[in-house]
mmCIF file of C-alpha atoms in Angstrom:
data_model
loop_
_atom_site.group_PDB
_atom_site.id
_atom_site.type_symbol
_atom_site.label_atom_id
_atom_site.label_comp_id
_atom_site.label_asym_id
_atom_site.label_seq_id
_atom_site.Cartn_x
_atom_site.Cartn_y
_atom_site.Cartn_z
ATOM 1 C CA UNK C 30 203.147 -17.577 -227.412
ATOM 2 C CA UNK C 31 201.262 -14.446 -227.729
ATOM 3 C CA UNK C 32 203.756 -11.218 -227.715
ATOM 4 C CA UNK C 33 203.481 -8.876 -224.950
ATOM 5 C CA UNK C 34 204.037 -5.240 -225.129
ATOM 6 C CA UNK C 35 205.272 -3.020 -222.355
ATOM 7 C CA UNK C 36 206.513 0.122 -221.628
ATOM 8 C CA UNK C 37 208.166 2.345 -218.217
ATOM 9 C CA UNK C 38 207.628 5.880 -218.160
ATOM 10 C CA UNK C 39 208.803 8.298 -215.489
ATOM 11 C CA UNK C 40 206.610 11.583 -216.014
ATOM 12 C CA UNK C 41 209.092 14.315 -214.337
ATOM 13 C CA UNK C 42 207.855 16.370 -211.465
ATOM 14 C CA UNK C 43 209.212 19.301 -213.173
ATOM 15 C CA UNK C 44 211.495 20.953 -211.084
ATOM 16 C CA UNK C 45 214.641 19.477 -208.936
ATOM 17 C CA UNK C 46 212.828 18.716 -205.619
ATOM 18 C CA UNK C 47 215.877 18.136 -203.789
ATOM 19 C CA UNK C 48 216.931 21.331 -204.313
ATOM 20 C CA UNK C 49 214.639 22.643 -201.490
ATOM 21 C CA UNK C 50 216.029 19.087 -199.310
ATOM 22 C CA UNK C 51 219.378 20.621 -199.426
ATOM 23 C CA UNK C 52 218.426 24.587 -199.314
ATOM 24 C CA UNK C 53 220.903 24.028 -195.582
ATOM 25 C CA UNK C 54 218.700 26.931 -193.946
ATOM 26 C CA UNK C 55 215.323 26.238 -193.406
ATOM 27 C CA UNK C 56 214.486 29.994 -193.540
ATOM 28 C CA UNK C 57 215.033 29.754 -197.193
ATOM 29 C CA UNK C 58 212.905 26.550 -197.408
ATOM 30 C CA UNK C 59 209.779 28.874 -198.517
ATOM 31 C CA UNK C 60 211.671 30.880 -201.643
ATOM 32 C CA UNK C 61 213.475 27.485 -202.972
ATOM 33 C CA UNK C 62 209.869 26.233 -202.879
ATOM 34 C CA UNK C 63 208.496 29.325 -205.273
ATOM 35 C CA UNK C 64 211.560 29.126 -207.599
ATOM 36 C CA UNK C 65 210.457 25.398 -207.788
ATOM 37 C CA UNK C 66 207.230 25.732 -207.811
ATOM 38 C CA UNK C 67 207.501 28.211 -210.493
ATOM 39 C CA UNK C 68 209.781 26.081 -212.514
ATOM 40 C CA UNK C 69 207.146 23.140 -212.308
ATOM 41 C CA UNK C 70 204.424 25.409 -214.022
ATOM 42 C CA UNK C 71 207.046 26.398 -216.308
ATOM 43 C CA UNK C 72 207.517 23.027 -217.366
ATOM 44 C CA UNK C 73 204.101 22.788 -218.197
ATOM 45 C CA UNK C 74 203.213 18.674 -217.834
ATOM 46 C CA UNK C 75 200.077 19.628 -219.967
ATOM 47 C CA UNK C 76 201.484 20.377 -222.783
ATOM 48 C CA UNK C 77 204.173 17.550 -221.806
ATOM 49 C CA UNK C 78 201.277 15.062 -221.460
ATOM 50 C CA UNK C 79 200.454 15.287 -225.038
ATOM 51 C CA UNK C 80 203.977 14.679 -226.524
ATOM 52 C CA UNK C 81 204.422 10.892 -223.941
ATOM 53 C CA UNK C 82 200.644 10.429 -225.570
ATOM 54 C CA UNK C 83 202.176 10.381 -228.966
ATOM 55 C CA UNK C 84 204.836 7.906 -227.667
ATOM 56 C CA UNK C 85 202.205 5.337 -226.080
ATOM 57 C CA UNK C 86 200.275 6.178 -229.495
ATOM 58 C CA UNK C 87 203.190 5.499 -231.718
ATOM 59 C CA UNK C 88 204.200 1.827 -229.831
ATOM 60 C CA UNK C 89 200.448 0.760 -228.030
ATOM 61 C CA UNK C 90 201.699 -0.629 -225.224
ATOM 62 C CA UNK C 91 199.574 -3.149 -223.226
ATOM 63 C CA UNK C 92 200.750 -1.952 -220.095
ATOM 64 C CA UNK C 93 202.439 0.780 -218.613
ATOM 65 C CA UNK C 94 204.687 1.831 -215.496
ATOM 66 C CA UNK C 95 204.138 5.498 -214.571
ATOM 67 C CA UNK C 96 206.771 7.249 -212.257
ATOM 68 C CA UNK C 97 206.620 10.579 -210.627
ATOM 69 C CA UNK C 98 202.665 10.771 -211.422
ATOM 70 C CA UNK C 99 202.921 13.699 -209.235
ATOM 71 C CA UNK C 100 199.904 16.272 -207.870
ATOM 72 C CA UNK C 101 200.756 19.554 -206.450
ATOM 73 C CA UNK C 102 198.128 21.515 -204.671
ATOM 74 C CA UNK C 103 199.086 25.206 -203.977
ATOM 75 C CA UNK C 104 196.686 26.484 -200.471
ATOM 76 C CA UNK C 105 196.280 30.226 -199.011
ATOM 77 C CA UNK C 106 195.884 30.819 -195.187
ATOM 78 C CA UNK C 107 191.997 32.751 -194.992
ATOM 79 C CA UNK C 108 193.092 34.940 -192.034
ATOM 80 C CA UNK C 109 191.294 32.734 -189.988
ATOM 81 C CA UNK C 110 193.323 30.273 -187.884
ATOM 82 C CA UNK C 111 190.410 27.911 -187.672
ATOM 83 C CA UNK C 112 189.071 27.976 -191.291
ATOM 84 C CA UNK C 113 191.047 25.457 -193.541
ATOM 85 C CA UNK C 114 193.357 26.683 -196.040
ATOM 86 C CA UNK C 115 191.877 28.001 -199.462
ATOM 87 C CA UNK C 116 192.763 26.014 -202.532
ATOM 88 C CA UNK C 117 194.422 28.019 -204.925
ATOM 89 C CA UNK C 118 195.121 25.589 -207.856
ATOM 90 C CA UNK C 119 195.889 21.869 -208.397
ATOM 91 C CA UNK C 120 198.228 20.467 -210.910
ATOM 92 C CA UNK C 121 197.401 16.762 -211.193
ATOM 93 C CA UNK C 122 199.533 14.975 -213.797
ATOM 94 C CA UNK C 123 197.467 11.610 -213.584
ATOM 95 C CA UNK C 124 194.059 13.502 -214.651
ATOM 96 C CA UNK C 125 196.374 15.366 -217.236
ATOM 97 C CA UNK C 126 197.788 12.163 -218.887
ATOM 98 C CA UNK C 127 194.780 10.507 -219.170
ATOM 99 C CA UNK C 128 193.194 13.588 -220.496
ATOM 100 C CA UNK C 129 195.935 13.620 -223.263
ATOM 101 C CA UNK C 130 195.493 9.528 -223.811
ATOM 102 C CA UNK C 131 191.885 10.269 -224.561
ATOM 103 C CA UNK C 132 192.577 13.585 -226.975
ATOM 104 C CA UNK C 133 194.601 10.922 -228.926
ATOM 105 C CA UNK C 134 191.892 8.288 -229.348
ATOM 106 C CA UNK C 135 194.080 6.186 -226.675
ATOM 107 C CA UNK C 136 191.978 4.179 -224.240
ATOM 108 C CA UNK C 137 193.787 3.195 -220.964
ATOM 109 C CA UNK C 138 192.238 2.724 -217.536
ATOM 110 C CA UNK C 139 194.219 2.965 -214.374
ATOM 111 C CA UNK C 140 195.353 -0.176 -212.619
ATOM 112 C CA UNK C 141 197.137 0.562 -209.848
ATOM 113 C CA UNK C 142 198.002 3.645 -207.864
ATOM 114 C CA UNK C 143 200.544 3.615 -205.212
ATOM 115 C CA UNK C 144 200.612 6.542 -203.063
ATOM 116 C CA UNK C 145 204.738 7.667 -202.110
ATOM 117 C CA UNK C 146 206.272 10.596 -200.757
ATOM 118 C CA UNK C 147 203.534 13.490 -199.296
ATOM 119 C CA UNK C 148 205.147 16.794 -198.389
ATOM 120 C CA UNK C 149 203.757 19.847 -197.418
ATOM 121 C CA UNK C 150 206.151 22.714 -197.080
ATOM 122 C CA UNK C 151 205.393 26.808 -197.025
ATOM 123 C CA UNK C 152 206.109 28.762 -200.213
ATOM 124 C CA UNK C 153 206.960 32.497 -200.471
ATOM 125 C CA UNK C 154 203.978 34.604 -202.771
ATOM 126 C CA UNK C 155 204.681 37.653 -201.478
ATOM 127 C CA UNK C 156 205.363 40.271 -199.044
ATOM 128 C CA UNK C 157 202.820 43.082 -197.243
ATOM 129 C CA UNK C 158 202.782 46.545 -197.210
ATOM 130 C CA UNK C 159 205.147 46.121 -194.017
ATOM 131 C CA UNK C 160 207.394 43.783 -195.769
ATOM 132 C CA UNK C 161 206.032 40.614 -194.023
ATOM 133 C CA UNK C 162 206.196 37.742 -195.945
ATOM 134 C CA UNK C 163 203.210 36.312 -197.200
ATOM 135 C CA UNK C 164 203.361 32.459 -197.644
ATOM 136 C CA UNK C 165 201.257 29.870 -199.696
ATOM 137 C CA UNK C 166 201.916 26.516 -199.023
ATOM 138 C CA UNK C 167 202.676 23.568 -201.847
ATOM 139 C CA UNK C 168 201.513 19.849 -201.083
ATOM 140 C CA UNK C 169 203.412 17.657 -203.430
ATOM 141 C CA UNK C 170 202.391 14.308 -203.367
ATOM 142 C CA UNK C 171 204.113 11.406 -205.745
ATOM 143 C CA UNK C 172 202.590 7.934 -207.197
ATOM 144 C CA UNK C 173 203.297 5.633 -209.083
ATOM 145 C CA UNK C 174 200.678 3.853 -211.387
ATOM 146 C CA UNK C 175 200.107 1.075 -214.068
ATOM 147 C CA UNK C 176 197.966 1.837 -216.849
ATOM 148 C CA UNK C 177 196.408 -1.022 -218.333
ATOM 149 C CA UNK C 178 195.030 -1.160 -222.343
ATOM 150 C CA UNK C 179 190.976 -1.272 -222.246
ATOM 151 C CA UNK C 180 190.169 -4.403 -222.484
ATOM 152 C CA UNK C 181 193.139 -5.865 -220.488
ATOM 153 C CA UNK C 182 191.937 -8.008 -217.341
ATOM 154 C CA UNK C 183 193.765 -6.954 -214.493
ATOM 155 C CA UNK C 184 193.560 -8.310 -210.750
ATOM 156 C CA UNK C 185 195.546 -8.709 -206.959
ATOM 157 C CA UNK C 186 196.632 -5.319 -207.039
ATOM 158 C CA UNK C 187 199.587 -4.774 -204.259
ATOM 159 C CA UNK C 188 200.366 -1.249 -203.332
ATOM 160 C CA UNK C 189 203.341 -1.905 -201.407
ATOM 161 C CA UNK C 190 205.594 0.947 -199.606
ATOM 162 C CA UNK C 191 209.049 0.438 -198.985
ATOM 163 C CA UNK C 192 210.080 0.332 -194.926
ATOM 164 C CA UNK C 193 213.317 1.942 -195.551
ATOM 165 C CA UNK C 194 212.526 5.555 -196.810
ATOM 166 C CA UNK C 195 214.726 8.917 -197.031
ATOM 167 C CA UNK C 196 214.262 11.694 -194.967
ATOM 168 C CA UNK C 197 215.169 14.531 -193.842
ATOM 169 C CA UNK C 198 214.430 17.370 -191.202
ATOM 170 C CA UNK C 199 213.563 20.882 -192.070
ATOM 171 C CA UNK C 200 213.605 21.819 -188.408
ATOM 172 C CA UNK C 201 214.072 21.106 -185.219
ATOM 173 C CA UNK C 202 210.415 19.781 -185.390
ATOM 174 C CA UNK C 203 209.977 18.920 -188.627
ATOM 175 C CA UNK C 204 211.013 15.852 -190.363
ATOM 176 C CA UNK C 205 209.911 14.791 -193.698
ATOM 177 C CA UNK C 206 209.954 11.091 -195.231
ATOM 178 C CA UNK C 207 210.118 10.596 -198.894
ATOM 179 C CA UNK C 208 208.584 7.788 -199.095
ATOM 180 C CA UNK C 209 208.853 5.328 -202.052
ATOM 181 C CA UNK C 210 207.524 1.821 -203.294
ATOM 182 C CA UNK C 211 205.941 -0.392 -206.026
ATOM 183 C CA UNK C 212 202.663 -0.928 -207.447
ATOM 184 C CA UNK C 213 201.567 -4.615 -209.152
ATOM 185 C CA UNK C 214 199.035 -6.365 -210.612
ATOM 186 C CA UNK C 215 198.251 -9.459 -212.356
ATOM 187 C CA UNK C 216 197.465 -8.672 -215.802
ATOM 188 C CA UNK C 217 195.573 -11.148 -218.875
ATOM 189 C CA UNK C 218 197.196 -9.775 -222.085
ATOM 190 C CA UNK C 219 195.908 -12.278 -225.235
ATOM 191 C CA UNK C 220 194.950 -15.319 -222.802
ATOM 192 C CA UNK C 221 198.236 -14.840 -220.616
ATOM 193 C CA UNK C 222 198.766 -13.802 -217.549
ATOM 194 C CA UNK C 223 201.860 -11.974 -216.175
ATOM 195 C CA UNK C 224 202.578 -10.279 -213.076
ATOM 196 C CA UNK C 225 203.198 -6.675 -214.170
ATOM 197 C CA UNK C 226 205.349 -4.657 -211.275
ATOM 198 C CA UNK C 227 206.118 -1.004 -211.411
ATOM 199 C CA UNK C 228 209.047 0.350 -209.013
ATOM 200 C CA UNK C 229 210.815 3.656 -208.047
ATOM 201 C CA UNK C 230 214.112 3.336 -206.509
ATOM 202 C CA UNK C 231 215.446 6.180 -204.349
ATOM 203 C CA UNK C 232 218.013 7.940 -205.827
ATOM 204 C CA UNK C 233 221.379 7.372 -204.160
ATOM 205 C CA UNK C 234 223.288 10.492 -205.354
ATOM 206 C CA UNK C 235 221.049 13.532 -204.440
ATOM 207 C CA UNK C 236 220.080 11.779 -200.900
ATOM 208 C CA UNK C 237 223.840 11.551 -199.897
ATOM 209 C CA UNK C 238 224.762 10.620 -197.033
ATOM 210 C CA UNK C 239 222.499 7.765 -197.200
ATOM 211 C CA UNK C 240 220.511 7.340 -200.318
ATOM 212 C CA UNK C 241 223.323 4.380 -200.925
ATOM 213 C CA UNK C 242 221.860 2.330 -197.935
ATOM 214 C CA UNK C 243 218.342 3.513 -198.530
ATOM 215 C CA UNK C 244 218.306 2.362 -202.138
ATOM 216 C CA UNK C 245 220.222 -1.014 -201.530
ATOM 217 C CA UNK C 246 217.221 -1.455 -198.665
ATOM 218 C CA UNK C 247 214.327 -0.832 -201.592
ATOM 219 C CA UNK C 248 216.363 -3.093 -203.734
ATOM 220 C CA UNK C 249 216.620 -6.056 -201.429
ATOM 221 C CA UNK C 250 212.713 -5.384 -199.917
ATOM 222 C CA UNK C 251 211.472 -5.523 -203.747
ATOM 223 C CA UNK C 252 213.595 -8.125 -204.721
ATOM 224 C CA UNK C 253 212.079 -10.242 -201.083
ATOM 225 C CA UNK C 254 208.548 -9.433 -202.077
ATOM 226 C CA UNK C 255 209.005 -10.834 -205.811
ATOM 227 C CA UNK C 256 210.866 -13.856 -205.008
ATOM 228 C CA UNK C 257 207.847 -16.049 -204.284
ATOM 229 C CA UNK C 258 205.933 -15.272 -208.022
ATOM 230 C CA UNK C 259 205.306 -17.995 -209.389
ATOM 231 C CA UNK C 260 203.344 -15.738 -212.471
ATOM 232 C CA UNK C 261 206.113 -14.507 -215.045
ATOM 233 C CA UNK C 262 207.235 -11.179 -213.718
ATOM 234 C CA UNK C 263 207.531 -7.879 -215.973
ATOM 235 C CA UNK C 264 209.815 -5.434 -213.540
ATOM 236 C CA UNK C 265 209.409 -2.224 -215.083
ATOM 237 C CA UNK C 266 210.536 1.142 -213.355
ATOM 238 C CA UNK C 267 212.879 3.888 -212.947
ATOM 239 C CA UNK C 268 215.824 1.893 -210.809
ATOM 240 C CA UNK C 269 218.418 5.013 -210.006
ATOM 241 C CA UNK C 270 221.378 2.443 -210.704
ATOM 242 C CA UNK C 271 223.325 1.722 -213.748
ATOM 243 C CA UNK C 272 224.538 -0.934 -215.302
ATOM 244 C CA UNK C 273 227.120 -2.596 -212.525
ATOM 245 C CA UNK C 274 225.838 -1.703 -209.859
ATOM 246 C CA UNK C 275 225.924 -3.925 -207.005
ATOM 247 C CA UNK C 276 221.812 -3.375 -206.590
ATOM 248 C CA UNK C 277 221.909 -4.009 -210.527
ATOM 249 C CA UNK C 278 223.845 -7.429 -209.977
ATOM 250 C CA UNK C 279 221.483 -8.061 -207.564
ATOM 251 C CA UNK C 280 218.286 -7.962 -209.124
ATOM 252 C CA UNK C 281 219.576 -10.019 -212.022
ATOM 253 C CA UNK C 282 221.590 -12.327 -210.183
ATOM 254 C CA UNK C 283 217.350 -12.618 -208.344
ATOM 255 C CA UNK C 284 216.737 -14.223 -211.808
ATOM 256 C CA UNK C 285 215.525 -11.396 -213.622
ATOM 257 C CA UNK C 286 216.545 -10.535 -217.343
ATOM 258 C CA UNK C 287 217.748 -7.070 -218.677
ATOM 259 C CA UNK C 288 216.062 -6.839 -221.630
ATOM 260 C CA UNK C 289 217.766 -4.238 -222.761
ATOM 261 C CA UNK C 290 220.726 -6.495 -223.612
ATOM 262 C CA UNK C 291 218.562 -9.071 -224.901
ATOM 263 C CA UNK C 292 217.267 -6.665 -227.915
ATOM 264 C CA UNK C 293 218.027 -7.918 -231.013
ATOM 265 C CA UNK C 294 217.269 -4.688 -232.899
ATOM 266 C CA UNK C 295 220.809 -3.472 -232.463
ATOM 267 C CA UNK C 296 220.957 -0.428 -233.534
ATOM 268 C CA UNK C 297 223.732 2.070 -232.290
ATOM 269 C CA UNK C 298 222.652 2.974 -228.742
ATOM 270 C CA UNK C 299 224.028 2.955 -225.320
ATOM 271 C CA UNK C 300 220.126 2.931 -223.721
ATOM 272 C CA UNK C 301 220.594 5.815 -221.676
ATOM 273 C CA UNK C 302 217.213 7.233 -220.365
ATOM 274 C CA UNK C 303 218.674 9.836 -217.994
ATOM 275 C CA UNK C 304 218.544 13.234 -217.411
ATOM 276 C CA UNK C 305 217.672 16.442 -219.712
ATOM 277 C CA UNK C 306 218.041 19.634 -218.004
ATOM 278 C CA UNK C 307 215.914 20.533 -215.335
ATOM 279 C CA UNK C 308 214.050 23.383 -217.410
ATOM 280 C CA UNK C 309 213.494 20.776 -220.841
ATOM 281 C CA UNK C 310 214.836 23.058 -222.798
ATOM 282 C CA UNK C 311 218.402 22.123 -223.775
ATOM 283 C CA UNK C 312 218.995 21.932 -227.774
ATOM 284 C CA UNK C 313 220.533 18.205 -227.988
ATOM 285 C CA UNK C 314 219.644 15.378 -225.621
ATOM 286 C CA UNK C 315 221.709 15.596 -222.868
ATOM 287 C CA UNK C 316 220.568 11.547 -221.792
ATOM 288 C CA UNK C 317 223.984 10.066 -220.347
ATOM 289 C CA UNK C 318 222.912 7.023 -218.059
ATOM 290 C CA UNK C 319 220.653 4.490 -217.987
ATOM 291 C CA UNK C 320 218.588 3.735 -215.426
ATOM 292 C CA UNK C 321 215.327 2.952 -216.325
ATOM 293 C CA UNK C 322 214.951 -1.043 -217.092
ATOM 294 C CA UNK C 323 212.359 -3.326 -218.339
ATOM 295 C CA UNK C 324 213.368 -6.697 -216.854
ATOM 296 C CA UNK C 325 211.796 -10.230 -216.953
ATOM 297 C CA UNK C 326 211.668 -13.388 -215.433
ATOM 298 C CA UNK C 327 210.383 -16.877 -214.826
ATOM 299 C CA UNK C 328 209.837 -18.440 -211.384
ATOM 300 C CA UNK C 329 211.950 -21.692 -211.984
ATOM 301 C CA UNK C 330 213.999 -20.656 -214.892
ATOM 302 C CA UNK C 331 216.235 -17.610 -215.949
ATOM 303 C CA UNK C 332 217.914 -15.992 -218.690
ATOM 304 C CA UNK C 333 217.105 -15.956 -222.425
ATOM 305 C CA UNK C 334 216.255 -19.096 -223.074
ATOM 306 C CA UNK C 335 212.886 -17.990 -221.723
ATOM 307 C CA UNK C 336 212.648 -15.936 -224.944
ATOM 308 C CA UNK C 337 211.303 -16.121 -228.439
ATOM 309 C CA UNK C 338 213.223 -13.810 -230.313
ATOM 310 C CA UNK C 339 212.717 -11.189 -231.616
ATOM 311 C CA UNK C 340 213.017 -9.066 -228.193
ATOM 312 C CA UNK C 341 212.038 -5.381 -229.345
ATOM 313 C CA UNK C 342 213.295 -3.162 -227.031
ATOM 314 C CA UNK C 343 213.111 0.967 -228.164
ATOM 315 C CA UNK C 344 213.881 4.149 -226.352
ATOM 316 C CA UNK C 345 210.768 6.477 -226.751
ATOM 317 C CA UNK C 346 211.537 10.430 -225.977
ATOM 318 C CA UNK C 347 215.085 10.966 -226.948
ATOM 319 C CA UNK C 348 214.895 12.297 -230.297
ATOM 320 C CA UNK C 349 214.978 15.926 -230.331
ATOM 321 C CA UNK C 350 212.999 15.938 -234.044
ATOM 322 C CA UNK C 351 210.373 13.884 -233.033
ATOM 323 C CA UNK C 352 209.857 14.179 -229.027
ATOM 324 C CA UNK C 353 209.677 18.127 -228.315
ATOM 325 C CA UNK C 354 206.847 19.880 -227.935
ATOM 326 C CA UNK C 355 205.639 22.748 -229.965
ATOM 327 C CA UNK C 356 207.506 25.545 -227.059
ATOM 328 C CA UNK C 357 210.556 23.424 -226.781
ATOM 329 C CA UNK C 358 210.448 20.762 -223.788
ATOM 330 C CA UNK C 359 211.556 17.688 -223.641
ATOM 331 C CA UNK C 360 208.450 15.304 -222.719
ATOM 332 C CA UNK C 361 210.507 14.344 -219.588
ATOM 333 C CA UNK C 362 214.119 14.382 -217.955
ATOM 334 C CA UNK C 363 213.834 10.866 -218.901
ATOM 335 C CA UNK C 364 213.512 8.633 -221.922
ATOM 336 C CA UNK C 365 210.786 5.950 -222.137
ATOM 337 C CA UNK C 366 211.770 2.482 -222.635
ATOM 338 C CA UNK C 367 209.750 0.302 -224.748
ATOM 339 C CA UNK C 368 209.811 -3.455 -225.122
ATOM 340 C CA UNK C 369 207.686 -5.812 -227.150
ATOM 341 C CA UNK C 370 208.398 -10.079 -225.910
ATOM 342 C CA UNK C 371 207.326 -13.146 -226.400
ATOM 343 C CA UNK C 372 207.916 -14.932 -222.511
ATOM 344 C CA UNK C 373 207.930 -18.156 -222.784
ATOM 345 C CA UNK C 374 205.051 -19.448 -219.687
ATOM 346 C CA UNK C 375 205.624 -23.106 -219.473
ATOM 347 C CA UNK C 376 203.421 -24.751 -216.129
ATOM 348 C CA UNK C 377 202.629 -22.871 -213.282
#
């Protein structure tokens, strides 16, 4: 069997979003959204964009799961209540990335994009001569997108978003859904074909009270869509669960492999992808959980008997010495994970 080569990526939005979800007074909605807004430039995801090139570079991955692909577009009021608001600048990390893939003599194409959470929220730039505050206001919309070698076939791509979202209200009249979901495709890699599924999880811990019973929705509605593939599945994606967790039992009790415990290059590692400092800038890695996963599965069979060994699976990102950029940053709050496998197809 031909060897397939994959790889999940979440990109950082830069900043701690939630932050502004749990400012408690929506009068201070607009300053959180500066100091966050500011923080994001800070981070700067073009400079960023050129260190995760160097990691696709260094392990050419076939295909690749993008999280928090995010675009933030930063609009003036004109004076005018009728006129539309005046674009000040756009960050877009997708155009970024794929400017960065192509500095490096990397050729990818987008497969998929699936279109999540879209917020707009007022930001604080200012006050008048009269002390008024003058406000800008942020759009911050999140994707998620497969990136697919040139030359890799791809087809039946499924944007699907999740019916069981966060969200919270910023006022008595406005309510905001964070909206998540999963992107897929079918995907020819060397006269195979997989189906090659790319997933964001809500996080249960910085959506209390109910980011538990959000994310165990998102697990059960991914784990419903996926059940009829009859195509072997590649599940890549930043989960927001760790090892043991009931939604973790659940996806591989669904019939899906971890590959992660499947590697057999061994070396000394616990796997854990999660989180750097919000600014990038701590000294050591500060990665203490894991959960970002690469699993796999058959239709009719499970486990790793489906498997030729080796099963390569590497962290990408987490070495201070190779992974910072020239200023400093970490390429993300997150590690990559990498994983190079030979599935076994059988009929279908």
């Amino acid at each position: 069997e031909p060897s397939l080569r994959v790889m999940t990526r979440n990109l950082y939005l830069g900043a701690d979003i939630f932050a502004v979800v749990n400012v408690g007074d929506p009068n201070l909605i607009p300053l959180a959204v500066a100091e966050k807004y500011a923080m994001m430039l800070q981070n700067d995801f073009a400079e960023r964009a050129g260190a995760i090139a160097m990691e696709i570079a260094a392990k050419n991955p076939d295909l690749i799961g993008c999280q928090e692909v995010a675009q933030f577009t930063r609009l003036r009021p004109t004076g005018d209540p009728q006129a539309p608001l005046q674009l000040v600048e756009q960050v877009d990390y997708l155009d970024l990335l794929l400017d960065a893939l192509k500095t490096g003599g990397l050729e990818y194409e987008v497969a998929a994009v699936g279109f999540n959470a879209d917020v707009t929220l007022p930001m604080l730039q200012g006050f008048d001569g009269s002390g008024i505050p003058l406000l800008d206001y942020v759009r911050y919309l999140d994707r998620d997108v497969i990136l697919a070698k040139k030359g890799i076939g791809t087809r039946n791509a499924e944007i699907h978003g999740f019916s069981t979202n966060f969200s919270v209200a910023f006022s008595e009249t406005q309510e905001v859904v964070f909206k998540r979901g999963f992107v897929a495709v079918d995907a020819t890699v060397r006269g195979k074909t997989y189906r090659f599924v790319n997933v964001h999880v809500e996080n249960e811990g910085l959506t209390a009270p109910d980011g538990s019973v959000v994310q165990q929705a998102q697990v059960a509605e991914l784990l419903q869509a996926l059940a009829p593939e009859r195509l072997p599945v590649l599940l890549v994606g930043d989960f927001n669960l760790p090892p043991g967790d009931p939604d973790y039992i659940a996806i591989v009790s669904a019939g899906f492999a971890d590959l992660w415990t499947l590697r057999t290059n061994r070396r000394p590692q616990n796997g854990s992808t999660c989180c750097q400092d919000e600014d990038l800038l701590n000294e050591a890695s500060a990665l203490t959980e894991r959960i970002d996963y690469i699993f796999a599965r058959r239709h009719w069979r499970t486990g790793a008997g489906d498997f030729q060994y080796p099963v390569i699976v590497q962290l990408t990102g987490n070495d201070a010495d190779e992974a910072k950029t020239e200023s400093g940053l970490w390429p993300s709050d997150h590690a990559g994970v990498f994983a190079a496998i030979r599935l076994r197809h059988g009929r279908h």
